[in-house]
Short mmCIF file of N, CA, C and O in Angstrom, two decimals:
data_model
loop_
_atom_site.label_atom_id
_atom_site.label_comp_id
_atom_site.label_asym_id
_atom_site.label_seq_id
_atom_site.Cartn_x
_atom_site.Cartn_y
_atom_site.Cartn_z
N MET A 29 5.09 -22.65 -1.20
CA MET A 29 4.99 -21.30 -0.66
C MET A 29 5.94 -21.21 0.52
O MET A 29 6.01 -22.11 1.35
N PRO A 30 6.66 -20.10 0.65
CA PRO A 30 7.60 -19.95 1.75
C PRO A 30 6.88 -19.96 3.10
O PRO A 30 5.73 -19.57 3.20
N GLU A 31 7.58 -20.41 4.10
CA GLU A 31 7.03 -20.38 5.45
C GLU A 31 6.88 -18.93 5.90
O GLU A 31 7.62 -18.05 5.47
N LYS A 32 5.94 -18.72 6.79
CA LYS A 32 5.73 -17.37 7.33
C LYS A 32 6.95 -16.94 8.13
O LYS A 32 7.45 -17.68 8.96
N GLN A 33 7.41 -15.76 7.85
CA GLN A 33 8.52 -15.20 8.59
C GLN A 33 7.99 -14.05 9.42
O GLN A 33 7.05 -13.38 9.05
N HIS A 34 8.61 -13.84 10.56
CA HIS A 34 8.14 -12.79 11.46
C HIS A 34 8.84 -11.48 11.13
O HIS A 34 9.99 -11.46 10.75
N GLY A 35 8.09 -10.41 11.28
CA GLY A 35 8.63 -9.07 11.01
C GLY A 35 8.54 -8.76 9.54
O GLY A 35 8.62 -9.62 8.69
N ALA A 36 8.33 -7.51 9.24
CA ALA A 36 8.25 -7.08 7.85
C ALA A 36 9.62 -7.23 7.20
O ALA A 36 10.64 -6.88 7.77
N ARG A 37 9.63 -7.77 6.01
CA ARG A 37 10.89 -7.97 5.30
C ARG A 37 11.42 -6.63 4.79
O ARG A 37 10.66 -5.75 4.44
N ALA A 38 12.73 -6.56 4.71
CA ALA A 38 13.35 -5.38 4.11
C ALA A 38 12.87 -5.29 2.66
O ALA A 38 12.81 -6.30 1.96
N GLY A 39 12.48 -4.13 2.20
CA GLY A 39 12.01 -3.97 0.85
C GLY A 39 10.54 -4.31 0.67
O GLY A 39 10.03 -4.25 -0.41
N ALA A 40 9.89 -4.72 1.74
CA ALA A 40 8.47 -5.10 1.64
C ALA A 40 7.58 -4.01 2.21
O ALA A 40 6.56 -4.29 2.80
N ALA A 41 8.00 -2.76 2.05
CA ALA A 41 7.20 -1.67 2.61
C ALA A 41 5.79 -1.68 2.03
O ALA A 41 4.82 -1.54 2.76
N THR A 42 5.65 -1.86 0.72
CA THR A 42 4.32 -1.93 0.10
C THR A 42 3.86 -3.37 0.12
O THR A 42 4.57 -4.28 -0.31
N VAL A 43 2.65 -3.57 0.62
CA VAL A 43 2.06 -4.90 0.74
C VAL A 43 0.70 -4.89 0.08
O VAL A 43 -0.11 -3.98 0.32
N LEU A 44 0.44 -5.88 -0.77
CA LEU A 44 -0.90 -6.09 -1.33
C LEU A 44 -1.56 -7.21 -0.54
O LEU A 44 -0.91 -8.21 -0.23
N ALA A 45 -2.83 -7.05 -0.24
CA ALA A 45 -3.58 -8.08 0.48
C ALA A 45 -4.78 -8.50 -0.33
O ALA A 45 -5.41 -7.67 -1.01
N PHE A 46 -5.11 -9.79 -0.26
CA PHE A 46 -6.22 -10.35 -1.00
C PHE A 46 -7.18 -11.07 -0.06
O PHE A 46 -6.76 -11.86 0.78
N ASP A 47 -8.47 -10.78 -0.25
CA ASP A 47 -9.54 -11.52 0.40
C ASP A 47 -10.11 -12.44 -0.66
O ASP A 47 -10.91 -12.04 -1.50
N TYR A 48 -9.66 -13.70 -0.65
CA TYR A 48 -9.99 -14.66 -1.68
C TYR A 48 -11.44 -15.12 -1.57
O TYR A 48 -11.93 -15.40 -0.48
N GLY A 49 -12.10 -15.19 -2.70
CA GLY A 49 -13.45 -15.73 -2.78
C GLY A 49 -13.66 -16.41 -4.11
O GLY A 49 -12.89 -16.20 -5.05
N LEU A 50 -14.70 -17.20 -4.20
CA LEU A 50 -14.96 -17.94 -5.43
C LEU A 50 -15.51 -17.05 -6.54
O LEU A 50 -15.26 -17.31 -7.72
N ARG A 51 -16.25 -15.99 -6.19
CA ARG A 51 -16.81 -15.07 -7.19
C ARG A 51 -16.12 -13.72 -7.21
O ARG A 51 -16.12 -13.04 -8.23
N GLN A 52 -15.58 -13.31 -6.07
CA GLN A 52 -14.93 -12.00 -5.97
C GLN A 52 -13.71 -12.11 -5.07
O GLN A 52 -13.70 -12.87 -4.12
N ILE A 53 -12.71 -11.30 -5.41
CA ILE A 53 -11.48 -11.26 -4.63
C ILE A 53 -11.21 -9.79 -4.30
O ILE A 53 -11.00 -8.97 -5.19
N GLY A 54 -11.27 -9.48 -3.01
CA GLY A 54 -11.00 -8.12 -2.58
C GLY A 54 -9.51 -7.85 -2.53
O GLY A 54 -8.72 -8.75 -2.23
N VAL A 55 -9.14 -6.61 -2.81
CA VAL A 55 -7.73 -6.23 -2.82
C VAL A 55 -7.55 -4.95 -2.00
O VAL A 55 -8.36 -4.02 -2.10
N ALA A 56 -6.50 -4.94 -1.19
CA ALA A 56 -6.13 -3.75 -0.42
C ALA A 56 -4.62 -3.56 -0.54
O ALA A 56 -3.89 -4.49 -0.88
N VAL A 57 -4.17 -2.36 -0.24
CA VAL A 57 -2.74 -2.06 -0.28
C VAL A 57 -2.37 -1.37 1.03
O VAL A 57 -3.20 -0.68 1.64
N GLY A 58 -1.15 -1.59 1.45
CA GLY A 58 -0.69 -0.94 2.66
C GLY A 58 0.80 -0.76 2.67
O GLY A 58 1.51 -1.21 1.77
N ASN A 59 1.25 -0.08 3.71
CA ASN A 59 2.66 0.16 3.91
C ASN A 59 3.05 -0.41 5.26
O ASN A 59 2.53 0.03 6.29
N SER A 60 3.96 -1.37 5.25
CA SER A 60 4.34 -2.05 6.50
C SER A 60 5.19 -1.16 7.40
O SER A 60 5.21 -1.38 8.61
N LEU A 61 5.86 -0.17 6.85
CA LEU A 61 6.68 0.71 7.68
C LEU A 61 5.83 1.74 8.41
O LEU A 61 6.10 2.09 9.55
N LEU A 62 4.77 2.21 7.75
CA LEU A 62 3.89 3.21 8.34
C LEU A 62 2.65 2.59 9.00
O LEU A 62 1.89 3.29 9.66
N ALA A 63 2.46 1.27 8.77
CA ALA A 63 1.29 0.54 9.28
C ALA A 63 -0.01 1.19 8.80
O ALA A 63 -0.95 1.39 9.55
N THR A 64 -0.03 1.53 7.50
CA THR A 64 -1.23 2.12 6.90
C THR A 64 -1.82 1.14 5.89
O THR A 64 -1.11 0.27 5.38
N SER A 65 -3.11 1.32 5.61
CA SER A 65 -3.77 0.46 4.62
C SER A 65 -4.96 1.19 4.02
O SER A 65 -5.48 2.14 4.60
N GLN A 66 -5.37 0.71 2.84
CA GLN A 66 -6.57 1.25 2.19
C GLN A 66 -7.12 0.18 1.25
O GLN A 66 -6.37 -0.59 0.67
N PRO A 67 -8.45 0.14 1.13
CA PRO A 67 -9.05 -0.78 0.16
C PRO A 67 -8.75 -0.31 -1.25
O PRO A 67 -8.65 0.89 -1.49
N LEU A 68 -8.58 -1.26 -2.18
CA LEU A 68 -8.30 -0.89 -3.57
C LEU A 68 -9.46 -1.19 -4.51
O LEU A 68 -10.01 -0.28 -5.11
N CYS A 69 -9.76 -2.47 -4.66
CA CYS A 69 -10.75 -2.85 -5.66
C CYS A 69 -11.26 -4.26 -5.37
O CYS A 69 -10.75 -4.94 -4.48
N VAL A 70 -12.24 -4.65 -6.15
CA VAL A 70 -12.77 -6.01 -6.10
C VAL A 70 -12.60 -6.60 -7.49
O VAL A 70 -13.07 -6.03 -8.48
N LEU A 71 -11.91 -7.74 -7.56
CA LEU A 71 -11.72 -8.44 -8.82
C LEU A 71 -12.76 -9.53 -8.94
O LEU A 71 -13.08 -10.20 -7.96
N GLN A 72 -13.27 -9.72 -10.14
CA GLN A 72 -14.22 -10.81 -10.37
C GLN A 72 -13.42 -12.10 -10.56
O GLN A 72 -12.30 -12.09 -11.08
N ALA A 73 -14.00 -13.20 -10.10
CA ALA A 73 -13.37 -14.51 -10.25
C ALA A 73 -14.42 -15.49 -10.76
O ALA A 73 -15.62 -15.30 -10.55
N ARG A 74 -13.97 -16.48 -11.43
CA ARG A 74 -14.86 -17.54 -11.92
C ARG A 74 -14.43 -18.83 -11.23
O ARG A 74 -13.35 -19.34 -11.50
N ASP A 75 -15.27 -19.30 -10.32
CA ASP A 75 -14.96 -20.47 -9.50
C ASP A 75 -13.59 -20.33 -8.84
O ASP A 75 -12.80 -21.26 -8.80
N GLY A 76 -13.31 -19.12 -8.34
CA GLY A 76 -12.07 -18.87 -7.62
C GLY A 76 -10.88 -18.52 -8.49
O GLY A 76 -9.79 -18.28 -7.98
N ILE A 77 -11.07 -18.48 -9.80
CA ILE A 77 -9.96 -18.19 -10.70
C ILE A 77 -10.08 -16.74 -11.16
O ILE A 77 -11.05 -16.36 -11.83
N PRO A 78 -9.08 -15.93 -10.81
CA PRO A 78 -9.12 -14.51 -11.19
C PRO A 78 -8.62 -14.29 -12.60
O PRO A 78 -8.10 -15.20 -13.25
N ASP A 79 -8.75 -13.06 -13.05
CA ASP A 79 -8.09 -12.63 -14.28
C ASP A 79 -6.66 -12.30 -13.87
O ASP A 79 -6.41 -11.27 -13.23
N TRP A 80 -5.74 -13.19 -14.18
CA TRP A 80 -4.36 -13.01 -13.75
C TRP A 80 -3.74 -11.75 -14.32
O TRP A 80 -2.84 -11.17 -13.73
N GLY A 81 -4.24 -11.29 -15.46
CA GLY A 81 -3.75 -10.04 -16.04
C GLY A 81 -4.07 -8.85 -15.15
O GLY A 81 -3.25 -7.93 -15.02
N GLN A 82 -5.26 -8.86 -14.53
CA GLN A 82 -5.61 -7.78 -13.60
C GLN A 82 -4.69 -7.79 -12.39
O GLN A 82 -4.27 -6.73 -11.91
N ILE A 83 -4.38 -8.97 -11.90
CA ILE A 83 -3.48 -9.07 -10.74
C ILE A 83 -2.09 -8.60 -11.12
O ILE A 83 -1.45 -7.84 -10.38
N ALA A 84 -1.62 -9.00 -12.30
CA ALA A 84 -0.30 -8.55 -12.76
C ALA A 84 -0.26 -7.03 -12.90
O ALA A 84 0.75 -6.40 -12.56
N ALA A 85 -1.36 -6.44 -13.37
CA ALA A 85 -1.41 -4.98 -13.51
C ALA A 85 -1.36 -4.29 -12.15
O ALA A 85 -0.68 -3.27 -11.99
N LEU A 86 -2.06 -4.86 -11.14
CA LEU A 86 -2.00 -4.29 -9.79
C LEU A 86 -0.58 -4.37 -9.23
O LEU A 86 -0.09 -3.43 -8.62
N VAL A 87 0.07 -5.49 -9.45
CA VAL A 87 1.44 -5.67 -8.96
C VAL A 87 2.38 -4.70 -9.67
O VAL A 87 3.24 -4.08 -9.03
N ALA A 88 2.20 -4.52 -10.97
CA ALA A 88 3.04 -3.57 -11.72
C ALA A 88 2.82 -2.15 -11.22
O ALA A 88 3.77 -1.36 -11.10
N GLU A 89 1.57 -1.80 -10.91
CA GLU A 89 1.26 -0.45 -10.44
C GLU A 89 1.80 -0.18 -9.04
O GLU A 89 2.38 0.87 -8.77
N TRP A 90 1.59 -1.13 -8.11
CA TRP A 90 1.92 -0.89 -6.71
C TRP A 90 3.30 -1.40 -6.30
O TRP A 90 3.81 -0.99 -5.26
N GLN A 91 3.91 -2.28 -7.08
CA GLN A 91 5.26 -2.80 -6.80
C GLN A 91 5.41 -3.30 -5.36
O GLN A 91 6.31 -2.86 -4.63
N PRO A 92 4.56 -4.23 -4.93
CA PRO A 92 4.67 -4.71 -3.55
C PRO A 92 5.91 -5.58 -3.36
O PRO A 92 6.38 -6.23 -4.30
N GLY A 93 6.40 -5.56 -2.15
CA GLY A 93 7.50 -6.46 -1.79
C GLY A 93 6.97 -7.73 -1.16
O GLY A 93 7.72 -8.68 -0.94
N LEU A 94 5.66 -7.75 -0.87
CA LEU A 94 5.05 -8.88 -0.18
C LEU A 94 3.56 -8.90 -0.49
O LEU A 94 2.95 -7.85 -0.66
N ILE A 95 3.01 -10.10 -0.53
CA ILE A 95 1.56 -10.28 -0.70
C ILE A 95 1.04 -11.04 0.51
O ILE A 95 1.66 -12.00 0.97
N VAL A 96 -0.12 -10.61 1.00
CA VAL A 96 -0.79 -11.28 2.11
C VAL A 96 -2.14 -11.78 1.59
O VAL A 96 -2.87 -11.03 0.94
N VAL A 97 -2.44 -13.04 1.89
CA VAL A 97 -3.71 -13.63 1.50
C VAL A 97 -4.44 -14.07 2.76
O VAL A 97 -3.85 -14.70 3.64
N GLY A 98 -5.71 -13.73 2.83
CA GLY A 98 -6.51 -14.14 3.97
C GLY A 98 -6.70 -15.65 4.00
O GLY A 98 -6.93 -16.28 2.96
N ASP A 99 -6.58 -16.23 5.17
CA ASP A 99 -6.73 -17.67 5.38
C ASP A 99 -8.07 -17.90 6.07
O ASP A 99 -8.19 -17.69 7.29
N PRO A 100 -9.10 -18.31 5.32
CA PRO A 100 -10.44 -18.45 5.89
C PRO A 100 -10.63 -19.75 6.68
O PRO A 100 -11.30 -20.67 6.25
N LEU A 101 -10.04 -19.78 7.84
CA LEU A 101 -10.16 -20.95 8.71
C LEU A 101 -11.57 -21.03 9.29
O LEU A 101 -12.28 -20.03 9.37
N ASN A 102 -11.95 -22.23 9.71
CA ASN A 102 -13.19 -22.39 10.45
C ASN A 102 -13.03 -21.70 11.80
O ASN A 102 -11.91 -21.45 12.26
N MET A 103 -14.16 -21.40 12.44
CA MET A 103 -14.10 -20.70 13.73
C MET A 103 -13.30 -21.47 14.78
O MET A 103 -12.70 -20.87 15.67
N ASP A 104 -13.25 -22.80 14.68
CA ASP A 104 -12.49 -23.60 15.65
C ASP A 104 -11.01 -23.73 15.26
O ASP A 104 -10.25 -24.43 15.91
N GLY A 105 -10.60 -23.03 14.18
CA GLY A 105 -9.21 -23.03 13.77
C GLY A 105 -8.84 -24.12 12.78
O GLY A 105 -7.71 -24.18 12.31
N THR A 106 -9.79 -25.00 12.47
CA THR A 106 -9.50 -26.05 11.50
C THR A 106 -9.55 -25.47 10.08
O THR A 106 -10.11 -24.41 9.84
N VAL A 107 -8.94 -26.21 9.17
CA VAL A 107 -8.84 -25.76 7.79
C VAL A 107 -10.15 -26.05 7.05
O VAL A 107 -10.60 -27.19 7.01
N SER A 108 -10.74 -25.01 6.49
CA SER A 108 -11.99 -25.15 5.73
C SER A 108 -11.67 -25.48 4.27
O SER A 108 -10.55 -25.26 3.81
N PRO A 109 -12.67 -25.97 3.53
CA PRO A 109 -12.45 -26.18 2.09
C PRO A 109 -12.04 -24.88 1.38
O PRO A 109 -11.20 -24.90 0.49
N LEU A 110 -12.63 -23.75 1.78
CA LEU A 110 -12.25 -22.48 1.17
C LEU A 110 -10.81 -22.11 1.53
O LEU A 110 -10.09 -21.53 0.71
N ALA A 111 -10.36 -22.47 2.73
CA ALA A 111 -8.97 -22.21 3.13
C ALA A 111 -8.00 -22.98 2.23
O ALA A 111 -6.95 -22.45 1.85
N LEU A 112 -8.36 -24.20 1.88
CA LEU A 112 -7.51 -24.97 0.97
C LEU A 112 -7.39 -24.26 -0.38
O LEU A 112 -6.31 -24.18 -0.95
N ARG A 113 -8.50 -23.72 -0.86
CA ARG A 113 -8.49 -23.01 -2.14
C ARG A 113 -7.72 -21.69 -2.03
O ARG A 113 -7.02 -21.29 -2.95
N ALA A 114 -7.88 -20.99 -0.91
CA ALA A 114 -7.14 -19.73 -0.70
C ALA A 114 -5.64 -20.00 -0.66
O ALA A 114 -4.85 -19.22 -1.19
N ARG A 115 -5.25 -21.09 -0.05
CA ARG A 115 -3.82 -21.45 0.02
C ARG A 115 -3.29 -21.80 -1.37
O ARG A 115 -2.15 -21.47 -1.70
N LYS A 116 -4.11 -22.46 -2.17
CA LYS A 116 -3.72 -22.76 -3.55
C LYS A 116 -3.56 -21.46 -4.34
O LYS A 116 -2.60 -21.29 -5.09
N PHE A 117 -4.48 -20.52 -4.14
CA PHE A 117 -4.39 -19.20 -4.76
C PHE A 117 -3.08 -18.52 -4.35
O PHE A 117 -2.38 -17.94 -5.18
N ALA A 118 -2.74 -18.61 -3.07
CA ALA A 118 -1.49 -18.00 -2.57
C ALA A 118 -0.27 -18.63 -3.24
O ALA A 118 0.67 -17.92 -3.63
N ARG A 119 -0.29 -19.95 -3.38
CA ARG A 119 0.84 -20.63 -4.06
C ARG A 119 0.94 -20.18 -5.52
O ARG A 119 2.04 -19.98 -6.03
N ARG A 120 -0.22 -20.00 -6.16
CA ARG A 120 -0.20 -19.54 -7.55
C ARG A 120 0.31 -18.11 -7.66
O ARG A 120 1.03 -17.78 -8.60
N LEU A 121 -0.09 -17.26 -6.73
CA LEU A 121 0.45 -15.89 -6.71
C LEU A 121 1.97 -15.92 -6.62
O LEU A 121 2.67 -15.24 -7.37
N HIS A 122 2.47 -16.72 -5.69
CA HIS A 122 3.92 -16.82 -5.50
C HIS A 122 4.59 -17.34 -6.77
O HIS A 122 5.59 -16.79 -7.23
N GLY A 123 4.01 -18.39 -7.34
CA GLY A 123 4.60 -18.99 -8.54
C GLY A 123 4.57 -18.06 -9.75
O GLY A 123 5.55 -17.97 -10.49
N ARG A 124 3.48 -17.35 -9.94
CA ARG A 124 3.34 -16.47 -11.10
C ARG A 124 4.13 -15.18 -10.95
O ARG A 124 4.63 -14.63 -11.92
N LEU A 125 4.17 -14.64 -9.73
CA LEU A 125 4.76 -13.31 -9.52
C LEU A 125 6.16 -13.34 -8.93
O LEU A 125 6.86 -12.34 -8.98
N GLY A 126 6.54 -14.47 -8.33
CA GLY A 126 7.85 -14.58 -7.72
C GLY A 126 8.02 -13.74 -6.46
O GLY A 126 9.13 -13.47 -6.04
N LEU A 127 6.89 -13.31 -5.89
CA LEU A 127 6.93 -12.49 -4.67
C LEU A 127 6.65 -13.36 -3.45
O LEU A 127 5.92 -14.35 -3.55
N PRO A 128 7.20 -12.99 -2.30
CA PRO A 128 6.84 -13.72 -1.08
C PRO A 128 5.37 -13.53 -0.76
O PRO A 128 4.82 -12.44 -0.97
N VAL A 129 4.74 -14.59 -0.29
CA VAL A 129 3.32 -14.58 0.04
C VAL A 129 3.15 -15.15 1.45
O VAL A 129 3.74 -16.18 1.76
N GLU A 130 2.38 -14.46 2.26
CA GLU A 130 2.07 -14.94 3.60
C GLU A 130 0.57 -15.05 3.76
O GLU A 130 -0.18 -14.28 3.18
N MET A 131 0.14 -16.01 4.58
CA MET A 131 -1.27 -16.17 4.90
C MET A 131 -1.54 -15.45 6.22
O MET A 131 -0.67 -15.40 7.10
N SER A 132 -2.75 -14.90 6.36
CA SER A 132 -3.15 -14.23 7.59
C SER A 132 -4.57 -14.67 7.94
O SER A 132 -5.45 -14.66 7.08
N ASP A 133 -4.77 -15.05 9.18
CA ASP A 133 -6.08 -15.50 9.65
C ASP A 133 -7.12 -14.43 9.36
O ASP A 133 -6.95 -13.28 9.74
N GLU A 134 -8.18 -14.82 8.67
CA GLU A 134 -9.18 -13.83 8.29
C GLU A 134 -10.55 -14.11 8.90
O GLU A 134 -11.56 -13.56 8.43
N ARG A 135 -10.60 -14.92 9.94
CA ARG A 135 -11.91 -15.22 10.52
C ARG A 135 -12.65 -13.94 10.88
O ARG A 135 -12.10 -13.05 11.51
N LEU A 136 -13.86 -13.85 10.43
CA LEU A 136 -14.81 -12.76 10.70
C LEU A 136 -14.50 -11.45 9.98
O LEU A 136 -15.17 -10.45 10.23
N THR A 137 -13.54 -11.42 9.06
CA THR A 137 -13.25 -10.14 8.40
C THR A 137 -14.39 -9.69 7.50
O THR A 137 -14.70 -8.50 7.46
N SER A 138 -15.02 -10.61 6.77
CA SER A 138 -16.14 -10.20 5.91
C SER A 138 -17.30 -9.69 6.76
O SER A 138 -17.93 -8.69 6.44
N TYR A 139 -17.56 -10.37 7.87
CA TYR A 139 -18.61 -9.94 8.79
C TYR A 139 -18.28 -8.55 9.34
O TYR A 139 -19.12 -7.66 9.38
N ALA A 140 -17.02 -8.35 9.76
CA ALA A 140 -16.60 -7.06 10.31
C ALA A 140 -16.67 -5.97 9.25
O ALA A 140 -17.08 -4.84 9.53
N ALA A 141 -16.30 -6.31 8.01
CA ALA A 141 -16.37 -5.31 6.93
C ALA A 141 -17.81 -4.90 6.66
O ALA A 141 -18.11 -3.72 6.48
N LYS A 142 -18.74 -5.86 6.65
CA LYS A 142 -20.15 -5.54 6.44
C LYS A 142 -20.69 -4.71 7.60
O LYS A 142 -21.44 -3.75 7.38
N SER A 143 -20.29 -5.05 8.82
CA SER A 143 -20.72 -4.27 9.99
C SER A 143 -20.22 -2.83 9.91
O SER A 143 -20.96 -1.89 10.18
N ALA A 144 -18.96 -2.67 9.53
CA ALA A 144 -18.38 -1.32 9.41
C ALA A 144 -19.10 -0.51 8.33
O ALA A 144 -19.37 0.68 8.51
N GLN A 145 -19.43 -1.16 7.23
CA GLN A 145 -20.14 -0.47 6.15
C GLN A 145 -21.54 -0.06 6.60
O GLN A 145 -21.99 1.03 6.27
N ARG A 146 -22.21 -0.93 7.35
CA ARG A 146 -23.54 -0.57 7.87
C ARG A 146 -23.44 0.63 8.80
O ARG A 146 -24.28 1.52 8.77
N GLU A 147 -22.39 0.66 9.64
CA GLU A 147 -22.21 1.79 10.56
C GLU A 147 -21.98 3.09 9.80
O GLU A 147 -22.31 4.16 10.30
N GLN A 148 -21.42 2.99 8.60
CA GLN A 148 -21.17 4.18 7.79
C GLN A 148 -22.37 4.52 6.90
O GLN A 148 -22.27 5.36 6.02
N GLY A 149 -23.50 3.82 7.11
CA GLY A 149 -24.71 4.15 6.39
C GLY A 149 -25.00 3.32 5.17
O GLY A 149 -25.98 3.55 4.47
N HIS A 150 -24.18 2.32 4.87
CA HIS A 150 -24.43 1.46 3.71
C HIS A 150 -25.63 0.57 4.00
O HIS A 150 -25.63 -0.18 4.96
N ARG A 151 -26.65 0.67 3.18
CA ARG A 151 -27.85 -0.13 3.39
C ARG A 151 -28.19 -0.97 2.17
O ARG A 151 -29.21 -1.61 2.13
N GLY A 152 -27.34 -0.93 1.18
CA GLY A 152 -27.67 -1.58 -0.08
C GLY A 152 -27.31 -3.05 -0.15
O GLY A 152 -26.92 -3.68 0.82
N ASP A 153 -27.44 -3.56 -1.34
CA ASP A 153 -27.14 -4.94 -1.65
C ASP A 153 -25.62 -5.10 -1.74
O ASP A 153 -24.96 -4.40 -2.50
N TYR A 154 -25.07 -6.07 -0.99
CA TYR A 154 -23.62 -6.27 -1.00
C TYR A 154 -23.12 -6.87 -2.31
O TYR A 154 -21.95 -6.79 -2.61
N ARG A 155 -24.03 -7.43 -3.10
CA ARG A 155 -23.64 -7.89 -4.43
C ARG A 155 -23.42 -6.70 -5.35
O ARG A 155 -22.54 -6.72 -6.19
N ALA A 156 -24.23 -5.67 -5.20
CA ALA A 156 -24.09 -4.46 -6.02
C ALA A 156 -22.93 -3.60 -5.54
O ALA A 156 -22.28 -2.92 -6.32
N ALA A 157 -22.69 -3.59 -4.23
CA ALA A 157 -21.60 -2.81 -3.64
C ALA A 157 -20.83 -3.70 -2.68
O ALA A 157 -20.99 -3.62 -1.46
N PRO A 158 -19.99 -4.59 -3.22
CA PRO A 158 -19.32 -5.57 -2.37
C PRO A 158 -18.33 -4.94 -1.39
O PRO A 158 -17.80 -3.86 -1.63
N VAL A 159 -18.13 -5.64 -0.29
CA VAL A 159 -17.24 -5.16 0.76
C VAL A 159 -15.91 -5.92 0.76
O VAL A 159 -15.11 -5.76 1.69
N ASP A 160 -15.65 -6.69 -0.28
CA ASP A 160 -14.46 -7.54 -0.31
C ASP A 160 -13.16 -6.77 -0.18
O ASP A 160 -12.21 -7.24 0.44
N SER A 161 -13.08 -5.57 -0.76
CA SER A 161 -11.84 -4.80 -0.63
C SER A 161 -11.65 -4.31 0.81
O SER A 161 -10.53 -4.21 1.29
N TYR A 162 -12.76 -4.05 1.50
CA TYR A 162 -12.67 -3.65 2.92
C TYR A 162 -12.27 -4.85 3.77
O TYR A 162 -11.51 -4.71 4.74
N ALA A 163 -12.75 -6.04 3.40
CA ALA A 163 -12.33 -7.25 4.10
C ALA A 163 -10.84 -7.48 3.87
O ALA A 163 -10.11 -7.86 4.80
N ALA A 164 -10.35 -7.22 2.65
CA ALA A 164 -8.92 -7.35 2.36
C ALA A 164 -8.12 -6.37 3.22
O ALA A 164 -7.04 -6.69 3.72
N GLU A 165 -8.68 -5.17 3.40
CA GLU A 165 -7.99 -4.19 4.25
C GLU A 165 -7.94 -4.68 5.70
O GLU A 165 -6.91 -4.52 6.37
N LEU A 166 -9.00 -5.29 6.19
CA LEU A 166 -8.99 -5.83 7.56
C LEU A 166 -7.98 -6.97 7.68
O LEU A 166 -7.29 -7.09 8.71
N ILE A 167 -7.86 -7.80 6.66
CA ILE A 167 -6.84 -8.85 6.65
C ILE A 167 -5.46 -8.22 6.75
O ILE A 167 -4.61 -8.65 7.54
N LEU A 168 -5.24 -7.17 5.97
CA LEU A 168 -3.96 -6.48 5.98
C LEU A 168 -3.70 -5.84 7.34
O LEU A 168 -2.59 -5.90 7.87
N GLN A 169 -4.71 -5.22 7.92
CA GLN A 169 -4.54 -4.60 9.24
C GLN A 169 -4.20 -5.64 10.30
O GLN A 169 -3.37 -5.38 11.18
N THR A 170 -4.81 -6.83 10.21
CA THR A 170 -4.47 -7.92 11.13
C THR A 170 -3.02 -8.31 10.96
O THR A 170 -2.28 -8.46 11.94
N TRP A 171 -2.58 -8.45 9.72
CA TRP A 171 -1.19 -8.83 9.45
C TRP A 171 -0.23 -7.75 9.96
O TRP A 171 0.77 -8.05 10.59
N LEU A 172 -0.56 -6.48 9.70
CA LEU A 172 0.29 -5.38 10.17
C LEU A 172 0.40 -5.37 11.70
O LEU A 172 1.48 -5.16 12.25
N ALA A 173 -0.72 -5.63 12.38
CA ALA A 173 -0.71 -5.66 13.85
C ALA A 173 0.16 -6.82 14.35
O ALA A 173 0.90 -6.66 15.33
N GLU A 174 0.10 -7.96 13.66
CA GLU A 174 0.95 -9.09 14.05
C GLU A 174 2.42 -8.75 13.88
O GLU A 174 3.26 -9.13 14.72
N GLN A 175 2.75 -8.02 12.82
CA GLN A 175 4.15 -7.63 12.59
C GLN A 175 4.63 -6.68 13.69
O GLN A 175 5.78 -6.76 14.13
N ALA A 176 3.75 -5.79 14.12
CA ALA A 176 4.11 -4.83 15.16
C ALA A 176 4.35 -5.52 16.50
O ALA A 176 5.13 -5.03 17.32
N ASN A 177 3.70 -6.66 16.71
CA ASN A 177 3.84 -7.39 17.97
C ASN A 177 5.00 -8.36 17.97
O ASN A 177 5.26 -8.99 18.98
N ASN A 178 5.68 -8.51 16.84
CA ASN A 178 6.82 -9.46 16.76
C ASN A 178 8.14 -8.74 16.89
O ASN A 178 8.33 -7.64 16.69
#
């Protein structure tokens, strides 16, 4: 996987972001030039393996110039077992799609997404109404903010 580069790449105005999980993978889309983002969908995964056809369809629809994957580090910044799997997922995205992929620290994004949903009145079961796409949007917003500061 390519090393992280600073600043949004030319041609990478559309960015897809993924919140990797073993059962579900949240997806968001954004524009690096306008610094906008929105949640898209939640993909089902089996032991962390997505339906690659669904990912290919999202890429064909949105034509991103860059993909961002959340890096689920431990709170102390060390690499968690899930972070190793998320990084492998990122390498597979790069290998399958030929697009640049960057990792973005995602500590507390799922917690923040659930908190935001509760504030908006969501009281249901998160399995029935998952927040993974909102977590992906928070990952993307973090990445966009980092680009603005570089």
